[in-house]
N, C-alpha and C. Protein backbone atom coordinates (compact mmCIF):
# COMPACT_ATOMS: atom_id res chain seq x y z
N MET A 1 -9.72 26.68 -36.95
CA MET A 1 -10.48 25.64 -36.31
C MET A 1 -9.58 24.86 -35.38
N ASN A 2 -10.18 24.30 -34.41
CA ASN A 2 -9.43 23.61 -33.38
C ASN A 2 -9.42 22.09 -33.57
N THR A 3 -9.86 21.62 -34.72
CA THR A 3 -9.96 20.17 -34.92
C THR A 3 -8.61 19.48 -34.92
N GLU A 4 -7.57 20.17 -35.32
CA GLU A 4 -6.25 19.56 -35.35
C GLU A 4 -5.54 19.62 -34.00
N PHE A 5 -5.70 20.72 -33.29
CA PHE A 5 -4.90 20.96 -32.09
C PHE A 5 -5.62 20.66 -30.78
N ASN A 6 -6.94 20.75 -30.78
CA ASN A 6 -7.75 20.47 -29.58
C ASN A 6 -7.30 21.27 -28.36
N TYR A 7 -7.10 22.56 -28.56
CA TYR A 7 -6.74 23.43 -27.44
C TYR A 7 -7.91 23.51 -26.48
N PRO A 8 -7.67 23.38 -25.17
CA PRO A 8 -8.78 23.36 -24.21
C PRO A 8 -9.48 24.71 -24.06
N ARG A 9 -8.81 25.82 -24.31
CA ARG A 9 -9.41 27.14 -24.12
C ARG A 9 -9.67 27.84 -25.46
N TYR A 10 -9.85 27.09 -26.50
CA TYR A 10 -10.08 27.64 -27.84
C TYR A 10 -11.51 28.16 -27.96
N PHE A 11 -11.66 29.29 -28.61
CA PHE A 11 -13.00 29.79 -28.93
C PHE A 11 -12.92 30.48 -30.29
N ALA A 12 -14.05 30.59 -30.94
CA ALA A 12 -14.11 31.23 -32.24
C ALA A 12 -15.15 32.34 -32.21
N MET A 13 -14.94 33.34 -33.04
CA MET A 13 -15.86 34.46 -33.11
C MET A 13 -16.95 34.23 -34.15
N ILE A 14 -16.90 33.10 -34.85
CA ILE A 14 -17.89 32.78 -35.87
C ILE A 14 -18.83 31.74 -35.28
N PRO A 15 -20.13 32.00 -35.26
CA PRO A 15 -21.07 31.03 -34.67
C PRO A 15 -21.37 29.88 -35.63
N SER A 16 -20.38 29.02 -35.85
CA SER A 16 -20.55 27.95 -36.83
C SER A 16 -20.89 26.60 -36.21
N GLY A 17 -21.05 26.56 -34.91
CA GLY A 17 -21.48 25.32 -34.26
C GLY A 17 -20.37 24.29 -34.12
N PRO A 18 -20.75 23.09 -33.77
CA PRO A 18 -19.75 22.05 -33.48
C PRO A 18 -19.08 21.45 -34.73
N ASP A 19 -19.65 21.68 -35.90
CA ASP A 19 -19.06 21.15 -37.13
C ASP A 19 -18.89 22.28 -38.14
N PRO A 20 -17.90 23.15 -37.90
CA PRO A 20 -17.79 24.36 -38.71
C PRO A 20 -17.49 24.12 -40.19
N LYS A 21 -16.75 23.08 -40.51
CA LYS A 21 -16.41 22.86 -41.92
C LYS A 21 -17.66 22.70 -42.78
N THR A 22 -18.59 21.89 -42.35
CA THR A 22 -19.80 21.69 -43.14
C THR A 22 -20.81 22.82 -42.94
N ALA A 23 -20.75 23.49 -41.80
CA ALA A 23 -21.70 24.57 -41.52
C ALA A 23 -21.55 25.73 -42.48
N PHE A 24 -20.33 26.01 -42.94
CA PHE A 24 -20.10 27.14 -43.82
C PHE A 24 -20.87 27.03 -45.13
N THR A 25 -21.10 25.83 -45.63
CA THR A 25 -21.75 25.66 -46.94
C THR A 25 -23.10 24.96 -46.87
N GLN A 26 -23.53 24.55 -45.70
CA GLN A 26 -24.77 23.79 -45.58
C GLN A 26 -25.97 24.52 -46.17
N GLY A 27 -26.08 25.81 -45.94
CA GLY A 27 -27.21 26.58 -46.46
C GLY A 27 -27.27 26.60 -47.98
N PHE A 28 -26.10 26.65 -48.63
CA PHE A 28 -26.07 26.60 -50.09
C PHE A 28 -26.65 25.28 -50.59
N PHE A 29 -26.24 24.20 -49.96
CA PHE A 29 -26.72 22.88 -50.39
C PHE A 29 -28.20 22.70 -50.07
N ASP A 30 -28.64 23.16 -48.92
CA ASP A 30 -30.06 23.06 -48.57
C ASP A 30 -30.92 23.80 -49.59
N THR A 31 -30.50 25.01 -49.94
CA THR A 31 -31.25 25.81 -50.92
C THR A 31 -31.24 25.15 -52.29
N ALA A 32 -30.09 24.68 -52.71
CA ALA A 32 -29.98 24.05 -54.04
C ALA A 32 -30.83 22.80 -54.13
N MET A 33 -30.82 21.99 -53.09
CA MET A 33 -31.55 20.72 -53.14
C MET A 33 -33.06 20.91 -52.99
N ALA A 34 -33.48 22.11 -52.61
CA ALA A 34 -34.92 22.40 -52.53
C ALA A 34 -35.47 22.84 -53.87
N GLN A 35 -34.61 23.06 -54.86
CA GLN A 35 -35.05 23.52 -56.18
C GLN A 35 -35.60 22.36 -57.00
N SER A 36 -36.34 22.74 -58.01
CA SER A 36 -36.83 21.74 -58.96
C SER A 36 -36.55 22.24 -60.36
N PRO A 37 -35.77 21.55 -61.14
CA PRO A 37 -35.14 20.27 -60.83
C PRO A 37 -33.95 20.45 -59.90
N LYS A 38 -33.65 19.40 -59.17
CA LYS A 38 -32.51 19.42 -58.26
C LYS A 38 -31.22 19.37 -59.06
N PRO A 39 -30.19 20.07 -58.58
CA PRO A 39 -28.91 19.96 -59.28
C PRO A 39 -28.36 18.54 -59.15
N GLN A 40 -27.56 18.16 -60.10
CA GLN A 40 -26.93 16.84 -60.08
C GLN A 40 -25.43 16.93 -59.92
N THR A 41 -24.89 18.12 -60.20
CA THR A 41 -23.45 18.32 -60.15
C THR A 41 -23.13 19.57 -59.35
N VAL A 42 -21.87 19.66 -58.93
CA VAL A 42 -21.41 20.84 -58.19
C VAL A 42 -19.97 21.14 -58.61
N ALA A 43 -19.66 22.42 -58.71
CA ALA A 43 -18.29 22.88 -58.92
C ALA A 43 -17.86 23.59 -57.64
N ILE A 44 -16.71 23.22 -57.13
CA ILE A 44 -16.19 23.84 -55.92
C ILE A 44 -14.94 24.62 -56.31
N VAL A 45 -14.98 25.93 -56.12
CA VAL A 45 -13.89 26.83 -56.47
C VAL A 45 -13.55 27.61 -55.21
N TYR A 46 -12.28 27.62 -54.84
CA TYR A 46 -11.93 28.24 -53.57
C TYR A 46 -10.52 28.84 -53.60
N ALA A 47 -10.35 29.91 -52.85
CA ALA A 47 -9.04 30.54 -52.72
C ALA A 47 -8.12 29.61 -51.94
N ASP A 48 -6.86 29.61 -52.29
CA ASP A 48 -5.88 28.78 -51.60
C ASP A 48 -5.47 29.47 -50.30
N ALA A 49 -6.37 29.42 -49.33
CA ALA A 49 -6.17 30.03 -48.03
C ALA A 49 -6.84 29.13 -46.99
N GLU A 50 -6.44 29.25 -45.74
CA GLU A 50 -6.91 28.33 -44.70
C GLU A 50 -8.44 28.31 -44.58
N PHE A 51 -9.07 29.46 -44.49
CA PHE A 51 -10.52 29.49 -44.33
C PHE A 51 -11.21 28.82 -45.51
N SER A 52 -10.80 29.19 -46.71
CA SER A 52 -11.43 28.62 -47.91
C SER A 52 -11.17 27.12 -48.03
N ASN A 53 -9.98 26.69 -47.65
CA ASN A 53 -9.69 25.25 -47.67
C ASN A 53 -10.61 24.50 -46.71
N ASN A 54 -10.85 25.06 -45.53
CA ASN A 54 -11.76 24.42 -44.58
C ASN A 54 -13.19 24.40 -45.12
N ALA A 55 -13.62 25.51 -45.70
CA ALA A 55 -14.98 25.57 -46.27
C ALA A 55 -15.14 24.58 -47.42
N SER A 56 -14.11 24.46 -48.25
CA SER A 56 -14.21 23.52 -49.38
C SER A 56 -14.20 22.07 -48.89
N ASP A 57 -13.48 21.78 -47.81
CA ASP A 57 -13.55 20.44 -47.22
C ASP A 57 -14.98 20.11 -46.81
N GLY A 58 -15.64 21.08 -46.18
CA GLY A 58 -17.03 20.89 -45.79
C GLY A 58 -17.95 20.78 -46.98
N ALA A 59 -17.66 21.53 -48.04
CA ALA A 59 -18.49 21.46 -49.25
C ALA A 59 -18.43 20.07 -49.87
N ARG A 60 -17.26 19.46 -49.84
CA ARG A 60 -17.14 18.09 -50.38
C ARG A 60 -17.99 17.12 -49.58
N ILE A 61 -17.98 17.28 -48.27
CA ILE A 61 -18.80 16.41 -47.41
C ILE A 61 -20.28 16.64 -47.69
N ASN A 62 -20.68 17.92 -47.79
CA ASN A 62 -22.09 18.24 -48.07
C ASN A 62 -22.51 17.76 -49.45
N ALA A 63 -21.61 17.84 -50.42
CA ALA A 63 -21.93 17.36 -51.77
C ALA A 63 -22.18 15.85 -51.75
N GLU A 64 -21.35 15.14 -51.02
CA GLU A 64 -21.52 13.68 -50.93
C GLU A 64 -22.85 13.34 -50.26
N LYS A 65 -23.16 14.04 -49.17
CA LYS A 65 -24.43 13.81 -48.47
C LYS A 65 -25.64 14.09 -49.37
N ALA A 66 -25.50 15.11 -50.24
CA ALA A 66 -26.60 15.48 -51.13
C ALA A 66 -26.66 14.61 -52.39
N GLY A 67 -25.66 13.76 -52.57
CA GLY A 67 -25.63 12.90 -53.75
C GLY A 67 -25.23 13.62 -55.03
N LEU A 68 -24.49 14.71 -54.89
CA LEU A 68 -24.06 15.48 -56.04
C LEU A 68 -22.69 15.02 -56.53
N LYS A 69 -22.52 15.01 -57.83
CA LYS A 69 -21.24 14.68 -58.44
C LYS A 69 -20.41 15.96 -58.53
N ILE A 70 -19.19 15.91 -58.05
CA ILE A 70 -18.29 17.07 -58.13
C ILE A 70 -17.59 17.02 -59.49
N VAL A 71 -17.88 18.02 -60.32
CA VAL A 71 -17.30 18.04 -61.68
C VAL A 71 -16.09 18.95 -61.79
N TYR A 72 -15.89 19.79 -60.80
CA TYR A 72 -14.74 20.69 -60.79
C TYR A 72 -14.41 20.99 -59.34
N ASP A 73 -13.15 20.86 -58.97
CA ASP A 73 -12.74 21.06 -57.57
C ASP A 73 -11.30 21.55 -57.57
N LYS A 74 -11.15 22.87 -57.62
CA LYS A 74 -9.80 23.44 -57.69
C LYS A 74 -9.71 24.75 -56.92
N SER A 75 -8.51 25.00 -56.43
CA SER A 75 -8.25 26.27 -55.76
C SER A 75 -7.58 27.23 -56.73
N TYR A 76 -7.54 28.48 -56.33
CA TYR A 76 -6.86 29.51 -57.10
C TYR A 76 -6.07 30.37 -56.12
N PRO A 77 -5.00 31.02 -56.58
CA PRO A 77 -4.24 31.89 -55.68
C PRO A 77 -5.09 33.04 -55.17
N PRO A 78 -4.93 33.43 -53.92
CA PRO A 78 -5.73 34.53 -53.36
C PRO A 78 -5.57 35.85 -54.12
N THR A 79 -4.50 36.00 -54.86
CA THR A 79 -4.28 37.24 -55.61
C THR A 79 -4.98 37.26 -56.97
N THR A 80 -5.74 36.22 -57.29
CA THR A 80 -6.41 36.12 -58.58
C THR A 80 -7.40 37.27 -58.78
N THR A 81 -7.33 37.89 -59.95
CA THR A 81 -8.30 38.95 -60.29
C THR A 81 -9.10 38.59 -61.54
N ASP A 82 -8.56 37.70 -62.36
CA ASP A 82 -9.26 37.29 -63.58
C ASP A 82 -9.75 35.85 -63.40
N PHE A 83 -11.05 35.71 -63.27
CA PHE A 83 -11.64 34.40 -63.03
C PHE A 83 -12.17 33.75 -64.31
N SER A 84 -11.96 34.40 -65.45
CA SER A 84 -12.48 33.85 -66.70
C SER A 84 -11.88 32.49 -67.05
N PRO A 85 -10.59 32.21 -66.79
CA PRO A 85 -10.10 30.86 -67.07
C PRO A 85 -10.79 29.80 -66.21
N ILE A 86 -11.13 30.17 -64.99
CA ILE A 86 -11.83 29.23 -64.10
C ILE A 86 -13.24 28.99 -64.63
N ALA A 87 -13.91 30.06 -65.04
CA ALA A 87 -15.27 29.93 -65.59
C ALA A 87 -15.25 29.05 -66.85
N ARG A 88 -14.24 29.23 -67.69
CA ARG A 88 -14.14 28.41 -68.90
C ARG A 88 -13.87 26.94 -68.55
N ALA A 89 -13.05 26.71 -67.54
CA ALA A 89 -12.76 25.33 -67.13
C ALA A 89 -14.02 24.65 -66.60
N ILE A 90 -14.82 25.38 -65.85
CA ILE A 90 -16.08 24.82 -65.35
C ILE A 90 -17.03 24.57 -66.52
N GLN A 91 -17.09 25.51 -67.43
CA GLN A 91 -17.95 25.36 -68.61
C GLN A 91 -17.53 24.13 -69.42
N ALA A 92 -16.24 23.85 -69.46
CA ALA A 92 -15.73 22.71 -70.23
C ALA A 92 -16.15 21.36 -69.64
N THR A 93 -16.65 21.36 -68.41
CA THR A 93 -17.13 20.10 -67.83
C THR A 93 -18.45 19.66 -68.46
N ASN A 94 -19.08 20.57 -69.23
CA ASN A 94 -20.35 20.31 -69.89
C ASN A 94 -21.48 19.97 -68.94
N ALA A 95 -21.38 20.46 -67.71
CA ALA A 95 -22.47 20.26 -66.76
C ALA A 95 -23.66 21.11 -67.19
N ASP A 96 -24.85 20.58 -67.04
CA ASP A 96 -26.07 21.30 -67.37
C ASP A 96 -26.23 22.46 -66.39
N PRO A 97 -26.16 23.72 -66.85
CA PRO A 97 -26.21 24.84 -65.93
C PRO A 97 -27.52 24.93 -65.14
N ARG A 98 -28.58 24.32 -65.65
CA ARG A 98 -29.85 24.34 -64.91
C ARG A 98 -29.84 23.30 -63.79
N ARG A 99 -28.88 22.39 -63.82
CA ARG A 99 -28.83 21.34 -62.81
C ARG A 99 -27.45 21.30 -62.15
N HIS A 100 -26.82 22.46 -62.06
CA HIS A 100 -25.45 22.54 -61.56
C HIS A 100 -25.37 23.61 -60.47
N LEU A 101 -24.68 23.32 -59.41
CA LEU A 101 -24.48 24.26 -58.32
C LEU A 101 -23.02 24.71 -58.35
N LEU A 102 -22.80 26.00 -58.48
CA LEU A 102 -21.45 26.55 -58.41
C LEU A 102 -21.25 27.10 -57.01
N LEU A 103 -20.29 26.55 -56.32
CA LEU A 103 -20.09 26.92 -54.94
C LEU A 103 -18.76 27.63 -54.76
N PRO A 104 -18.78 28.96 -54.61
CA PRO A 104 -17.53 29.67 -54.30
C PRO A 104 -17.28 29.57 -52.81
N ALA A 105 -16.25 28.89 -52.43
CA ALA A 105 -15.96 28.72 -51.01
C ALA A 105 -14.89 29.70 -50.57
């Protein structure tokens, strides 16, 4: 993304619009908030890589706009193959799974 450097001839191959950080996850939040009952919490899990970090930044903004409480917000190494410790950590938050949005960024 060009938000830090503001290069005059920058272009991207991803059609994410003028606010790419929030655009990556907006559809997830729109869909979740259209459900009944609406989720009250969100877990944000993301690879420790530039793209995922940007998407998770946008997810935090979208969660705040939607009025969702973030109960888990952690990255994992990109080489991770076993996600069961992450699933257990999210489960340990005791969030109601019927009212919880898990967002893999």
